[in-house]
Amino acid sequence: MIPELGHFALILALAVALVQATLPFVGAARGDIRLMELGRMAALTQAFLIVLSFAALMQAYVASDFSVATVVANSHSAKPLLYKISGVWGNHEGSMMLWVLILALFGAAVALFGETLPDTLRARVLGFQAWIGVGFLAFILFTSNPFLRLSPAPADGNGMNPLLQDPGLAFHPPLLYLGYVGFSVTYAFALAALLEGRVDAAWARWVRPWTLAAWCFLTLGITLGSWWSYYILGWGGFWFWDPVENASLMPWLAGTALLHSAIVVEKRDALKSWTVLLAILAFSLSLLGTFLVRSGVLTSVHAFAQDPARGMFILGFLLAVTGGALALYAWRAPSLQGGGLFQPISREGGLILNNLLLCTLCATVLLGTLYPLFLDLVSGAKVSVGPPFFNATFVPISFALFAALCVGPYLGWKRAELGPALVKLRSAFAIAVIAMILAATVIDRHAALAAIAFGFGIWLILGSLYELADRVKLGRVSWSETRRRLLATPRASIGMTIAHASLGVVVLGAVATAAWNVELIRTFRIGDQAEFAGWQVTLSKVEPVRGPNYEAERAALTLSRDGQTVTVLTPERRLFLVQRREVAETSIHSNLLRDVYATLGEGDAQKGWTVRLYYNPLAPWIWLGAALCAFGGFVSLSDRRLRIGAPKRSRAVLQAAE
């Protein structure tokens, strides 16, 4: 009965979404406040219905209701509770339910917290949000119904992909979707502004919190996915330029550009058309990722479905959402007159350069991701675009972005001089060059590109911190005055400093791990020893263990130095009983400066076991820096100016302006 209730709630949600997608537009066109208010109530009702439907689906998974087809396909009674819950979104049907749930919650948030918005703008934003919901709800109900029943019901389910039975993957999709779907709000704001023909500082102030929230969640989602890939897949790396990884990176790059562009609109009333276009592209790229994961056009451990029919539905929806928005943009964007004249050397000029570089990076990733698919479609030829292409194209453009990143905050609005800004950064530049030289001569003289990148990481950290130190006059005034200035500094500025400096931490970790790691692959028998990265490694034992839904072999690898045991690594090779699938479970000994990483391969007592060992310097900095980057975004989001938005103008003032 509960699955039927969830199915019925989903049908009602579609009906409510259709009301929300039409009547508010009529109300905005006629100035009818009742119809516009109906859009707000519809958004709240739709959110309630989808929460009810999602709760019904989760109940089916937790209770192991094997009369529901998707529960049979993706769950098992022996699974731990955490993975029964995460199994709700660890498949195609459930992940789409999570998508519409988050979409509805964002719509409800606009309805609840959008009181400072003009009534017509809020009505149109909710209307465009509803059209997105209509598309996805129709997709679920007509092609991916998660409440289909089986009769007779099997005794047990098929289980979940063992690779997904991990705490990291339990939380990765919700965070990623909060980012993807969050950009739907900025998309709706952009289209509503195009209809109204008005993009101003107040609009930018309303858009920035939604953009920043989506960007923070997407950053955390990408970080968690990278961390999962690192410690679960057993290959010792953190980013493989997989097409689905790229699909999450592209909206992140576009969203980063949108964040910076919205600042120019708010501060200087410029870059209006460009900001609206970025808002459209950020969400369109999020939909592109949805298409890649579910269309069957690629094979990836991240892919949910391999159904071309579903893929064509999403492709059509993607073309409608993107094409319709771009058509509206082409029609209305010329009416968005920009203001705020400025010189090329200025804060505005620096932000434009930042946008151009970010968009070039995004276009590079898009080209490398889609080119093999287009070539296969046109000629049937199979090519692979992987790390060599992206390292040769993405990395040099990133260097240009990093070089400019620290200079921009020192430039004034409208007009500035480059010389004084560079003088203030001379100490940071000198230290970065010294670090570059030391990395090239002491660590590895053959890895010149890595040394340069390492220097840029130092430059990002010091340059960002120097800007904050200059702002609070650290060392030039008394400590009490410095503290007063720091407390008076807007949180948005402090968050910017944290995010920029944290990006430098990520660069240092990524460079050190990729360029200066040590790898050992060899066969060990019990008692065998080997030298590895300054340690003596001994395979002490391999013993059988049993988990809740798997059997495993667990090795004990003793790492010692000068006869003293440093740590014991315990990698496993697990056999999941339901799927009869083997999965390697890594063992990592970590501190802030390095990871020692081990995986256990196939073998037996006679022939020995294949063991992989990696020494990854500064590896923890990758995820620590990325988490701090998101934290900087949340610090900025706590700025009171962003939380309260722009003040609401009275209807009398709005009518006079019209």
PDB file of N, CA, C and O in Angstrom, residues 82 197 530:
ATOM      1  N   LEU A  82      22.773   1.329   6.458  1.00  0.00           N
ATOM      2  CA  LEU A  82      23.257   2.503   5.735  1.00  0.00           C
ATOM      3  C   LEU A  82      23.146   2.311   4.232  1.00  0.00           C
ATOM      4  O   LEU A  82      22.729   3.218   3.499  1.00  0.00           O
ATOM      5  N   GLY A 197      13.069  41.855 -18.539  1.00  0.00           N
ATOM      6  CA  GLY A 197      13.924  42.852 -19.177  1.00  0.00           C
ATOM      7  C   GLY A 197      14.696  43.694 -18.186  1.00  0.00           C
ATOM      8  O   GLY A 197      15.039  44.844 -18.477  1.00  0.00           O
ATOM      9  N   ALA A 530      60.397  -6.406   1.426  1.00  0.00           N
ATOM     10  CA  ALA A 530      60.819  -5.566   0.311  1.00  0.00           C
ATOM     11  C   ALA A 530      61.083  -4.166   0.836  1.00  0.00           C
ATOM     12  O   ALA A 530      60.514  -3.743   1.854  1.00  0.00           O
TER      13      ALA A 530
END
